[in-house]
Amino acid sequence: MPINNLNTSISYLKGVGPSRADLLKKELGIHTFGDLVNFFPNRYLDRTQFFKINQIQQNTSEIQIIGKITDIRTVQQKKGSRLVATFIDETGTMELVWFRGVKWIKESLKINTPYVIFGKTNYFNGLYTMPHPEMELVADYKKSLRTAMQPVYPSTEKLTNKGISNRVVSKIIQNLFEDLQGNFQETLPNSILEKLKLISKKEALLNIHFPKKQELLTKAQIRLKFEELFFIQLQLIKKKLIRKSKIKGYNFEKVGKYFNEFYKQHLPFDLTNAQKKVIKEIRKDLGSNAQMNRLLQGDVGSGKTIVALLTLLIALDNGFQAAFMAPTEILATQHYNSIVELLDGMNVTVKLLTGSTKTKERKLLHEQLQSGELQILIGTHALIEDKVQFKNLGIAIIDEQHRFGVEQRAKMWKKNELPPHILVMTATPIPRTLAMSVYGDLDISVIDELPPGRKEVKTAHRYDANRLSVFKFLKEEIAKGRQVYVVYPLINESEAMDYKDLMDGYESITREFPKPKYQVSIVHGKMKAEDKDFEMQRFQKGETQIMVATTVIEVGVNIPNASVMVIESAERFGLSQLHQLRGRVGRGADQSYCILMTSFKLSSDAKIRLNTMVDTSDGFKIAEVDLKLRGPGNLMGTQQSGVLNLRIADIIKDSQLLKTARSIAMDLLSVDPNLSLPENKHTKHAFLEISKNSTIWANIS
Ligand code: ADP
Ligand code: MG
């Protein structure tokens, strides 16, 4: 018999054995005693209350009663037989009924012996019945750890089918606790326990599995949630500290002629205070000797491009090259065009590299990149191909971060001896709580202010049946010289139905808006890049008034004269996508509109999404609603994080606790950065254990 420590395989546990152990591993990922200790119930049945039989009512849910069986009989029915037991207490009589396992149950039931029974009741022929009750002899019930609040553990169909019921799991865990005799090491320093009035690890584990009453359960939950969030924060903060102290970056010590010349002579507008603040934060990072790893959040239209450009120029001022990466060809091209335009009259070499760059040009570009003649390279994923070699890449800016994984970020590192500074820009606002958990290791800058003079986009929800009045409105806007987007969902590029809808829509629009008075463009993913480009340009130049498109225009396109966004089948889009799409309008001086078209049939979530869009244009509010509707795992950019596979805490519901955990973790590390003080010994041990298995650590880029 091996020593009972938490690394012991569960197959050694009483009541488990090899085949159950195998199932628990496969179905629930439970391998060791420790896994089982940390396998928490996802809900509890309240068994603190006892009912008398004469108190049962027709709407009573699950109840428990103490009483005795006075009589058992088998009743033949069409298919097989059913077992019926008369059950009494001092107030009345009811029946217990079984349809399965009749023979075995009949043999195991004891007459005239007090039982605790638990289950749902039915009312039938003037009598209450309880089918398949959970039962336990009162004598056992009293001895059992499993009292009061009954835990319900996560399970799978396979486990249930193989007879590993909740009761069995509960029993196994009970055996485990008897085996371990409460030998659980505390993981939090005393000072934290005292400060936050948390119960000990031992008490918490006992009460999460076998709570005696609600109050103790709550205390156990708080303690364990805190612990979970605390160790995540410890890891994130630690990772950030390591990066700052160990990962050297190029020191961009000066802001020189490129930056200053641009700032003084070419800046087309005054920066907003938020833009200034963010540039200051970036400058500080770049001159700190450590590698910058910063996330720049700014709502659609908040003016991230100019911040990016100023940052690129600082690299140039220090003799380095700079890269600017975007997720799509359209966007990369657009960044290229706007940066070339902004830099007009300055002596800076900028080039564009995408999948459709011609071989001849590409060759020249590679040469110029290696010689250092080329200073700024803008492009798509093509930038991180192995053949693209910089002479001295000093900074990489990545736009619309959610399309790039950690891997790709890491790839940019390989290009020179020190890692380039990294600035990741995103227009998908991430609620603070989520940012803290997922990007807790990055520094975060936020542009929380739109450039002056922006009018809020007026947003309306219209049903397909009112299409004619929508068309009439579009005509009025076009008559004023405005341009219109009509966007169709194309959730899946290969979805034939989506293309059909798009084409049908295009046809009906060309009918409703006939040539030569109107010109209509169309852009979708199946078109060749050059055709897409051609159509985009026609629209950009104002040669066409309507752009019918799929979501390829979702990100970043900037056409200030386009002031109406019609979104077809808007119920099929996620909130952040709707918000991105709406961000395509409202970029010029004119009042802009967003019209969400749907049929009458809407799910309740879809209604919430549409109402949210109509009610607010605040990207952070929208992100909060999105988070609530979809849960953190589905938010863009978080899928690969792995940070969100929480065991017990919930990022949304426990956001307050998360904040506390973060600040306590920071305090601890500021006093004892390596957790080497004696009072933090156990915390360090737990930290190392957790870090071993953690995806956060693996993701260090
Ligand atoms: P996003 O953050 O969505 O990338 P952009 O950088 O494309 O936003 O900026 C949106 C629009 O706002 C552009 O037309 C840009 O020229 C303009 N803009 C950016 N900053 C300012 C400012 N401080 N004042 C006025 N206009 C600005
Ligand atoms: Mg942008």
XYZ file of C-alpha atoms and ligand atoms in Angstrom:
729
model
C 0.000 0.000 0.000
C 1.550 3.304 -1.038
C 1.625 6.237 1.318
C -1.455 8.324 1.014
C -0.367 11.549 -0.486
C -2.171 13.636 -3.026
C -0.173 12.186 -5.906
C -1.388 8.670 -5.197
C -3.328 7.138 -8.077
C -7.065 6.880 -7.431
C -6.994 3.192 -8.282
C -5.630 2.653 -4.768
C -8.673 4.241 -3.233
C -11.320 2.151 -1.520
C -14.322 1.802 -3.799
C -12.465 2.644 -6.997
C -10.388 -0.164 -8.524
C -8.885 -0.304 -12.014
C -12.010 -0.085 -14.195
C -13.612 2.776 -12.282
C -10.237 4.505 -12.103
C -10.001 4.247 -15.860
C -13.460 5.764 -16.331
C -12.785 8.596 -13.926
C -9.571 9.396 -15.761
C -11.129 9.345 -19.188
C -14.390 11.049 -18.381
C -13.380 13.574 -15.752
C -9.603 13.802 -15.960
C -9.272 12.572 -12.392
C -6.012 10.685 -11.959
C -4.853 11.227 -8.411
C -6.131 11.747 -4.885
C -5.354 15.400 -5.382
C -7.512 15.619 -8.509
C -10.385 14.111 -6.597
C -9.957 16.426 -3.621
C -10.190 19.314 -6.038
C -13.144 17.905 -7.934
C -15.815 20.238 -6.646
C -19.586 19.819 -6.734
C -21.339 22.176 -9.116
C -24.445 22.432 -6.979
C -25.984 21.246 -3.718
C -29.334 19.893 -2.747
C -30.536 21.397 0.462
C -31.101 18.558 2.876
C -31.137 20.642 5.973
C -34.919 20.508 6.046
C -37.127 17.552 6.868
C -40.738 17.262 5.797
C -43.590 15.430 7.446
C -45.816 13.452 5.115
C -48.823 15.669 5.858
C -46.809 18.744 4.836
C -46.229 17.570 1.250
C -47.941 19.673 -1.351
C -48.386 19.178 -5.044
C -45.801 21.809 -5.912
C -43.184 20.655 -3.423
C -39.901 19.965 -5.205
C -37.281 17.604 -3.828
C -37.844 16.802 -0.178
C -36.613 14.494 2.510
C -38.616 12.650 5.083
C -37.860 10.315 7.964
C -40.102 7.304 8.292
C -40.454 3.537 8.028
C -41.488 1.003 5.428
C -44.407 -1.090 6.643
C -45.102 -3.170 3.584
C -43.486 -4.118 0.257
C -45.238 -5.615 -2.745
C -44.520 -6.277 -6.388
C -47.179 -5.122 -8.826
C -47.331 -6.713 -12.269
C -47.789 -4.310 -15.126
C -47.721 -4.490 -18.918
C -43.965 -4.370 -19.152
C -42.271 -6.111 -16.240
C -43.209 -5.287 -12.712
C -43.004 -2.414 -10.317
C -42.121 -2.427 -6.668
C -44.274 -0.472 -4.261
C -43.490 0.176 -0.601
C -45.825 1.757 1.941
C -43.939 4.433 3.834
C -45.258 6.064 6.992
C -44.344 8.626 9.577
C -46.399 9.829 12.543
C -48.419 12.161 10.298
C -49.410 10.012 7.342
C -48.802 7.448 4.636
C -47.232 7.584 1.189
C -45.751 5.182 -1.355
C -42.276 4.609 -2.659
C -42.079 3.206 -6.178
C -39.371 1.515 -8.263
C -39.567 0.550 -11.906
C -35.994 -0.661 -12.323
C -33.809 -2.972 -10.267
C -36.938 -4.288 -8.587
C -35.523 -7.618 -7.479
C -32.329 -6.248 -5.981
C -34.060 -3.372 -4.240
C -36.730 -5.613 -2.772
C -34.060 -7.749 -1.128
C -32.161 -4.806 0.291
C -35.075 -2.913 1.869
C -35.615 -3.257 5.611
C -39.096 -3.255 7.128
C -39.897 -1.149 10.202
C -36.467 0.459 10.301
C -36.124 4.245 10.203
C -34.949 5.594 6.845
C -34.172 9.016 5.507
C -35.670 9.219 2.051
C -35.062 11.963 -0.482
C -36.574 12.701 -3.880
C -39.341 14.267 -5.928
C -42.941 13.461 -5.148
C -45.930 12.894 -7.424
C -49.595 13.066 -6.483
C -51.654 10.180 -7.744
C -55.075 8.824 -6.749
C -55.165 10.750 -3.485
C -51.738 9.537 -2.472
C -48.225 10.958 -2.668
C -45.611 8.727 -4.249
C -41.874 9.088 -4.538
C -40.313 7.237 -7.472
C -36.784 5.925 -7.019
C -36.060 7.718 -3.770
C -32.542 8.078 -2.471
C -32.577 6.286 0.857
C -30.305 5.736 3.745
C -30.863 4.148 7.133
C -31.119 6.839 9.770
C -28.346 5.072 11.692
C -25.967 5.398 8.700
C -27.178 8.864 7.920
C -26.147 10.041 11.337
C -22.671 8.587 11.005
C -22.173 9.853 7.494
C -20.061 12.842 6.555
C -22.540 13.378 3.798
C -25.261 15.287 5.514
C -27.207 18.495 5.236
C -26.298 20.041 1.902
C -25.932 17.214 -0.542
C -23.291 17.841 -3.193
C -24.040 17.168 -6.829
C -20.878 16.490 -8.837
C -20.338 17.123 -12.515
C -20.865 13.907 -14.422
C -21.105 12.448 -17.880
C -23.592 10.135 -19.529
C -21.027 7.396 -19.717
C -20.331 7.531 -16.001
C -24.017 7.368 -15.170
C -24.509 4.460 -17.559
C -21.638 2.579 -15.982
C -23.226 2.965 -12.574
C -20.967 5.712 -11.255
C -23.821 7.797 -9.953
C -23.536 10.965 -7.949
C -23.999 8.859 -4.881
C -21.085 6.634 -5.801
C -18.829 9.612 -6.453
C -19.895 11.097 -3.157
C -19.097 7.856 -1.394
C -15.674 7.611 -3.063
C -14.859 11.120 -1.941
C -15.997 10.248 1.536
C -13.595 7.293 1.551
C -10.866 9.596 0.336
C -11.417 12.030 3.176
C -11.408 9.230 5.698
C -8.139 8.003 4.203
C -6.461 11.354 4.192
C -7.557 12.226 7.719
C -7.678 15.910 6.911
C -4.032 16.024 5.932
C -4.265 19.074 3.750
C -1.480 21.563 3.594
C -2.437 25.214 3.978
C -1.468 27.148 0.849
C -2.095 30.737 1.889
C 0.026 32.716 4.340
C -1.553 33.320 7.727
C -1.514 37.046 7.230
C -3.794 36.746 4.200
C -6.134 34.315 5.945
C -6.464 36.726 8.823
C -6.780 39.839 6.752
C -9.570 38.427 4.588
C -11.078 36.274 7.340
C -10.746 33.169 5.207
C -11.209 29.693 6.605
C -8.320 27.218 6.444
C -7.698 24.992 3.442
C -8.635 21.939 5.453
C -11.936 23.362 6.597
C -12.688 24.653 3.145
C -12.144 21.310 1.460
C -14.226 19.520 4.034
C -17.085 21.963 3.660
C -17.043 22.132 -0.090
C -17.639 18.374 -0.221
C -19.631 17.875 2.959
C -21.168 21.185 3.969
C -23.108 21.024 7.191
C -24.949 24.211 6.453
C -25.195 26.963 3.888
C -23.095 29.378 5.886
C -20.129 27.033 5.999
C -20.524 26.209 2.340
C -20.366 29.881 1.456
C -17.204 30.318 3.489
C -15.643 27.309 1.800
C -16.550 28.631 -1.620
C -15.109 32.048 -0.950
C -11.891 30.599 0.377
C -11.401 28.263 -2.598
C -12.407 30.821 -5.197
C -10.025 33.304 -3.704
C -7.247 30.762 -3.690
C -7.815 29.884 -7.328
C -7.849 33.499 -8.481
C -4.948 34.392 -6.225
C -2.623 31.785 -7.688
C -3.528 32.793 -11.238
C -2.735 36.382 -10.380
C 0.510 35.361 -8.704
C 1.545 33.647 -11.888
C 0.571 36.506 -14.147
C 2.229 39.148 -12.034
C 5.311 37.033 -11.565
C 5.537 36.478 -15.296
C 5.313 40.184 -15.860
C 8.008 40.895 -13.282
C 10.296 38.347 -14.864
C 9.760 39.860 -18.265
C 10.509 43.303 -16.966
C 13.641 42.357 -15.126
C 15.027 39.581 -17.272
C 13.899 40.062 -20.824
C 16.016 42.847 -22.112
C 14.732 44.920 -24.966
C 16.288 47.455 -27.208
C 16.555 50.742 -25.476
C 15.000 53.439 -27.616
C 16.504 56.226 -25.648
C 15.606 59.148 -27.809
C 12.717 60.695 -29.575
C 14.369 62.176 -32.623
C 13.889 63.860 -35.925
C 11.332 61.536 -37.489
C 8.977 61.746 -34.560
C 9.455 65.459 -34.037
C 9.228 66.418 -37.664
C 6.038 64.462 -38.045
C 4.577 65.737 -34.814
C 5.321 69.368 -35.611
C 4.687 69.534 -39.326
C 2.534 66.642 -40.456
C 0.106 65.779 -37.714
C -3.300 66.404 -39.333
C -5.139 67.093 -36.073
C -4.530 67.644 -32.398
C -4.203 64.408 -30.515
C -6.849 63.643 -27.952
C -5.712 63.539 -24.343
C -6.184 59.802 -24.342
C -3.920 59.430 -27.366
C -1.271 61.588 -25.702
C -1.465 59.590 -22.496
C -1.034 56.319 -24.367
C 1.931 57.579 -26.379
C 3.573 58.637 -23.153
C 3.080 55.152 -21.704
C 4.578 53.600 -24.803
C 7.559 55.949 -24.824
C 8.296 55.085 -21.256
C 8.306 51.357 -22.046
C 10.537 51.799 -25.053
C 13.175 53.606 -23.043
C 13.168 51.217 -20.101
C 15.711 48.596 -21.239
C 13.038 45.934 -20.951
C 11.018 44.532 -23.794
C 7.650 46.205 -24.207
C 4.676 43.901 -24.301
C 1.730 46.204 -24.321
C -1.891 45.832 -25.252
C -3.505 48.959 -26.642
C -7.263 48.932 -26.346
C -9.297 51.559 -28.062
C -12.796 51.439 -29.327
C -13.471 51.527 -33.042
C -12.575 54.976 -34.386
C -10.688 56.066 -31.302
C -7.594 56.767 -33.415
C -5.178 53.923 -32.861
C -3.527 54.281 -36.270
C -1.870 57.570 -35.476
C -0.602 56.166 -32.192
C 0.852 53.245 -34.125
C 2.570 55.557 -36.573
C 4.142 57.705 -33.859
C 5.395 54.542 -32.186
C 6.918 53.291 -35.429
C 8.706 56.604 -35.846
C 10.355 56.283 -32.428
C 11.907 53.009 -33.626
C 13.197 54.766 -36.735
C 14.628 57.550 -34.629
C 16.736 54.970 -32.849
C 18.020 53.393 -36.023
C 15.654 50.425 -36.053
C 13.172 49.003 -38.524
C 9.512 48.632 -37.712
C 6.758 46.229 -38.739
C 3.016 46.794 -38.725
C 0.857 43.732 -39.123
C -2.851 43.500 -39.894
C -5.105 40.479 -40.146
C -6.444 40.977 -43.676
C -5.142 42.203 -46.953
C -7.729 44.951 -47.157
C -6.751 46.260 -43.767
C -3.023 46.036 -44.370
C -3.481 47.896 -47.626
C -5.533 50.510 -45.903
C -2.962 51.005 -43.155
C -0.310 51.253 -45.827
C -2.243 53.880 -47.750
C -3.068 56.006 -44.746
C 0.494 55.840 -43.414
C 1.984 56.724 -46.784
C -0.405 59.649 -46.943
C 0.399 60.808 -43.408
C 4.130 60.573 -44.102
C 3.827 62.503 -47.354
C 6.721 64.935 -47.598
C 8.869 63.043 -45.128
C 11.823 60.953 -46.088
C 10.742 57.538 -44.848
C 10.731 54.267 -46.816
C 7.517 52.292 -46.337
C 6.437 49.163 -48.192
C 3.510 46.796 -48.249
C 3.857 43.015 -48.191
C 0.831 40.760 -48.601
C -0.019 37.468 -50.200
C -0.540 39.209 -53.499
C 2.757 41.056 -53.634
C 4.405 40.124 -56.952
C 7.532 37.970 -56.876
C 9.706 40.585 -58.503
C 8.663 43.234 -56.034
C 8.980 40.839 -53.173
C 12.576 40.136 -54.110
C 13.458 43.787 -54.093
C 11.633 44.228 -50.820
C 13.568 41.387 -49.188
C 16.838 42.962 -50.282
C 15.917 46.373 -48.985
C 14.750 44.857 -45.753
C 18.059 43.102 -45.195
C 20.154 46.090 -46.109
C 18.119 48.245 -43.778
C 17.095 50.600 -46.542
C 13.449 49.717 -45.966
C 12.347 51.265 -42.685
C 8.706 50.393 -42.215
C 7.130 47.203 -43.480
C 3.359 46.946 -43.373
C 1.549 43.730 -44.206
C -0.391 40.632 -43.369
C 0.759 37.272 -42.017
C 3.194 37.311 -44.940
C 5.428 39.349 -42.610
C 6.186 36.441 -40.348
C 7.202 34.008 -43.067
C 10.710 32.701 -42.538
C 12.096 34.243 -45.689
C 11.255 37.716 -44.481
C 14.463 38.820 -42.758
C 14.862 42.220 -41.211
C 18.213 43.875 -40.679
C 17.200 45.103 -37.243
C 13.551 44.885 -36.346
C 12.978 47.059 -33.291
C 9.242 46.964 -32.922
C 6.264 45.051 -34.204
C 2.782 46.464 -34.011
C -0.020 43.989 -34.402
C -3.444 45.336 -35.226
C -6.652 43.543 -34.264
C -4.884 41.164 -32.022
C -7.648 38.604 -31.793
C -6.662 37.128 -35.115
C -3.128 36.450 -34.058
C -2.233 33.705 -31.669
C 0.524 33.614 -29.145
C 2.573 31.470 -31.493
C 2.676 34.085 -34.151
C 3.670 36.697 -31.657
C 6.493 34.475 -30.527
C 7.601 34.038 -34.113
C 8.395 37.700 -34.422
C 10.936 37.213 -31.669
C 13.037 34.898 -33.663
C 13.999 37.562 -36.131
C 16.853 39.087 -34.165
C 19.010 38.714 -31.103
C 16.797 40.696 -28.759
C 13.053 40.445 -28.989
C 11.436 43.415 -30.692
C 9.049 45.503 -28.677
C 5.498 44.388 -29.194
C 2.421 46.570 -29.278
C -0.820 44.739 -29.764
C -3.812 46.844 -30.740
C -7.369 45.769 -30.383
C -10.707 47.381 -30.995
C -12.532 44.637 -29.167
C -12.880 46.152 -25.744
C -12.110 43.637 -23.086
C -13.879 44.141 -19.781
C -11.407 44.974 -17.059
C -11.998 41.833 -15.072
C -11.297 39.687 -18.064
C -8.274 41.702 -19.079
C -6.920 41.195 -15.582
C -7.177 37.461 -15.847
C -6.248 36.905 -19.427
C -3.783 39.656 -20.084
C -2.629 40.196 -16.533
C 0.932 39.735 -17.719
C 0.706 42.431 -20.381
C 0.716 46.124 -19.743
C -2.501 47.675 -20.860
C -3.147 51.093 -22.324
C -6.610 52.303 -23.059
C -7.761 55.063 -25.396
C -10.973 55.910 -23.631
C -11.974 58.977 -25.591
C -13.129 59.497 -29.155
C -11.773 62.352 -31.289
C -13.897 65.484 -30.926
C -16.908 66.196 -33.081
C -17.997 62.615 -33.533
C -21.722 62.189 -33.644
C -23.096 59.059 -32.076
C -24.332 56.619 -34.704
C -28.131 56.401 -34.548
C -29.069 52.766 -34.360
C -32.441 51.189 -35.108
C -33.832 47.693 -35.292
C -36.172 47.054 -38.251
C -38.015 43.950 -39.354
C -37.649 42.521 -42.848
C -41.287 43.342 -43.452
C -40.406 47.046 -43.295
C -37.735 46.795 -45.913
C -39.407 49.251 -48.287
C -39.261 52.087 -45.802
C -35.615 51.245 -45.153
C -34.899 51.449 -48.887
C -36.675 54.782 -49.013
C -34.456 56.056 -46.225
C -31.335 54.845 -48.031
C -32.409 56.743 -51.130
C -32.775 59.940 -49.127
C -29.311 59.546 -47.656
C -27.771 58.763 -51.030
C -29.492 61.871 -52.404
C -27.593 63.850 -49.777
C -24.355 62.467 -51.174
C -23.849 59.756 -48.554
C -22.794 56.156 -49.137
C -24.263 52.964 -47.719
C -22.972 49.581 -46.608
C -25.268 46.578 -46.719
C -23.684 43.664 -44.873
C -24.705 40.035 -45.007
C -23.633 37.375 -42.550
C -21.077 34.969 -43.779
C -20.342 33.101 -40.676
C -18.770 30.235 -42.511
C -16.993 30.944 -45.792
C -18.125 27.656 -47.250
C -21.760 28.116 -46.309
C -23.620 27.911 -49.623
C -26.809 29.356 -48.121
C -25.003 32.463 -46.993
C -23.756 33.117 -50.516
C -27.203 32.625 -51.882
C -28.612 35.155 -49.421
C -25.875 37.568 -50.345
C -26.498 37.176 -54.071
C -30.277 37.399 -53.663
C -29.802 40.514 -51.610
C -27.457 41.997 -54.152
C -29.947 41.318 -56.916
C -32.852 42.896 -55.092
C -30.749 45.944 -54.313
C -29.668 46.367 -57.926
C -33.359 46.142 -58.860
C -34.371 48.693 -56.253
C -31.400 50.952 -56.999
C -31.089 50.761 -60.795
C -28.289 52.031 -62.988
C -27.351 54.564 -64.111
C -28.694 56.584 -61.232
C -27.169 54.193 -58.710
C -23.991 52.171 -58.757
C -23.672 49.170 -56.494
C -20.444 47.420 -55.459
C -20.129 43.928 -54.090
C -17.273 42.394 -52.120
C -17.081 38.920 -50.657
C -14.540 36.349 -49.621
C -14.725 34.227 -52.753
C -13.582 37.085 -54.982
C -9.979 37.447 -56.070
C -8.002 39.926 -54.030
C -7.566 42.277 -56.969
C -11.284 42.277 -57.750
C -12.077 42.994 -54.115
C -9.576 45.778 -54.155
C -11.012 47.212 -57.334
C -14.523 47.290 -55.871
C -13.327 48.719 -52.568
C -11.559 51.465 -54.427
C -14.605 52.320 -56.511
C -16.567 52.685 -53.302
C -13.810 54.600 -51.579
C -13.629 57.048 -54.488
C -17.371 57.527 -54.331
C -18.024 55.964 -57.726
C -20.500 53.561 -56.179
C -23.062 54.536 -53.564
C -23.832 51.149 -52.107
C -21.403 48.489 -50.971
C -22.982 45.071 -50.583
C -20.575 42.935 -48.648
C -20.001 40.056 -46.320
C -18.175 40.538 -43.085
C -14.877 41.019 -44.922
C -15.348 44.686 -44.196
C -15.710 43.989 -40.503
C -12.378 45.272 -39.406
C -10.828 48.636 -39.820
C -12.075 49.962 -43.141
C -12.160 53.739 -43.125
C -14.468 55.508 -45.559
C -15.722 58.671 -43.857
C -18.393 59.447 -46.453
C -20.141 56.127 -45.817
C -22.727 57.017 -43.220
C -25.292 54.225 -43.268
C -24.663 50.652 -42.205
C -27.434 48.158 -42.905
C -26.825 44.782 -41.282
C -28.911 41.951 -42.708
C -29.913 39.001 -40.506
C -28.434 40.967 -37.649
C -29.601 38.305 -35.189
C -26.923 35.996 -36.538
C -24.054 38.253 -35.553
C -22.367 38.345 -32.201
C -22.358 41.591 -30.262
C -18.727 42.421 -30.781
C -19.103 41.822 -34.497
C -22.131 44.115 -34.645
C -20.196 46.738 -32.769
C -17.247 46.438 -35.157
C -19.526 46.728 -38.153
C -21.261 49.782 -36.779
C -17.819 51.300 -36.269
C -17.435 51.470 -40.062
C -19.793 54.450 -40.096
C -19.742 57.595 -38.025
C -16.247 58.432 -39.223
C -17.074 61.650 -41.029
C -18.819 64.841 -40.037
C -22.314 63.660 -40.997
C -24.942 62.042 -38.830
C -24.581 58.301 -39.348
C -27.037 55.439 -39.015
C -26.943 51.753 -38.323
C -29.997 49.675 -39.221
C -30.273 46.159 -37.846
C -32.534 44.045 -40.054
C -34.118 40.865 -38.733
C -37.128 38.643 -39.177
C -39.773 38.492 -36.459
C -38.439 35.246 -35.047
C -35.806 36.104 -32.483
C -34.272 34.193 -29.622
C -34.140 35.930 -26.267
C -30.363 36.299 -26.522
C -30.721 37.847 -29.963
C -33.216 40.332 -28.533
C -30.750 41.300 -25.817
C -28.009 41.763 -28.404
C -30.172 43.950 -30.612
C -31.472 46.050 -27.728
C -27.954 46.538 -26.421
C -26.866 47.818 -29.821
C -29.802 50.205 -30.004
C -29.235 51.437 -26.434
C -25.509 52.063 -26.297
C -22.435 52.677 -28.395
C -20.034 52.241 -25.512
C -17.773 49.389 -26.513
C -16.999 48.444 -22.934
C -20.660 48.179 -21.981
C -21.250 46.076 -25.052
C -18.340 43.841 -24.160
C -19.749 43.331 -20.648
C -23.095 42.216 -22.060
C -21.317 39.975 -24.517
C -19.345 38.427 -21.717
C -22.509 37.757 -19.757
C -24.299 36.229 -22.730
C -21.531 34.069 -24.028
C -19.228 33.459 -21.129
C -15.571 34.301 -21.198
C -14.453 31.260 -23.143
C -16.067 32.519 -26.302
C -14.741 36.032 -26.313
C -12.378 36.711 -29.121
C -8.763 36.276 -28.239
C -9.375 34.308 -25.108
C -9.755 30.847 -26.573
C -6.084 30.045 -26.501
C -5.512 31.531 -23.123
C -6.413 28.506 -21.062
C -6.530 30.864 -18.137
C -10.263 30.648 -18.103
C -10.615 26.993 -17.297
C -11.462 27.851 -13.762
C -12.381 25.140 -11.323
C -14.626 27.086 -9.031
C -14.356 30.837 -9.527
C -16.369 32.681 -12.150
C -14.770 35.680 -13.752
C -18.017 37.566 -14.095
C -19.708 36.725 -10.818
C -16.557 36.841 -8.778
C -15.030 39.933 -10.299
C -14.812 41.635 -6.922
C -12.912 38.706 -5.484
C -10.672 38.764 -8.545
C -9.735 42.367 -7.869
C -8.967 41.551 -4.266
C -6.899 38.548 -5.319
C -4.908 40.669 -7.722
C -4.132 43.371 -5.235
C -3.231 40.907 -2.484
C -0.971 39.021 -4.891
C 0.753 42.266 -5.833
C 1.258 43.204 -2.200
C 2.726 39.819 -1.427
C 5.157 39.899 -4.339
C 6.217 43.422 -3.572
C 7.272 42.357 -0.094
C 8.590 38.929 -1.012
C 9.144 38.661 -4.780
C 10.568 35.143 -4.677
C 8.312 33.892 -1.890
C 11.404 33.054 0.098
C 10.255 34.219 3.524
C 9.523 31.366 5.930
C 5.884 32.364 6.368
C 5.377 32.001 2.606
C 6.952 28.586 2.334
C 3.707 26.721 1.720
C 2.476 29.333 -0.688
C 5.657 28.960 -2.689
C 5.288 25.216 -2.728
C 1.705 25.448 -3.972
C 2.704 28.067 -6.501
C 5.381 25.847 -7.988
C 3.007 22.892 -8.116
C 0.363 24.922 -9.901
C 2.843 26.521 -12.266
C 4.050 23.108 -13.349
C 0.657 22.251 -14.752
C -0.312 25.632 -15.927
C -0.971 26.782 -19.429
C -0.267 30.347 -18.404
C 3.326 29.542 -17.899
C 3.559 27.593 -21.135
C 2.214 30.562 -23.018
C 5.072 32.789 -22.087
C 6.029 34.305 -25.392
P -9.205 53.002 -34.993
O -8.841 53.196 -33.584
O -10.538 52.396 -35.179
O -8.115 52.285 -35.773
P -8.462 55.154 -36.726
O -7.050 55.257 -36.330
O -8.781 54.518 -38.029
O -9.320 54.470 -35.588
O -9.080 56.626 -36.648
C -10.393 56.860 -37.018
C -10.531 58.201 -37.684
O -10.330 59.239 -36.738
C -9.523 58.436 -38.775
O -10.172 59.070 -39.845
C -8.489 59.331 -38.119
O -7.858 60.161 -39.060
C -9.344 60.156 -37.175
N -8.652 60.633 -35.981
C -7.797 59.934 -35.205
N -7.350 60.682 -34.183
C -7.959 61.878 -34.285
C -7.909 63.115 -33.521
N -7.161 63.213 -32.431
N -8.660 64.131 -33.950
C -9.421 64.018 -35.042
N -9.496 62.937 -35.804
C -8.785 61.859 -35.448
Mg -7.912 50.572 -36.895
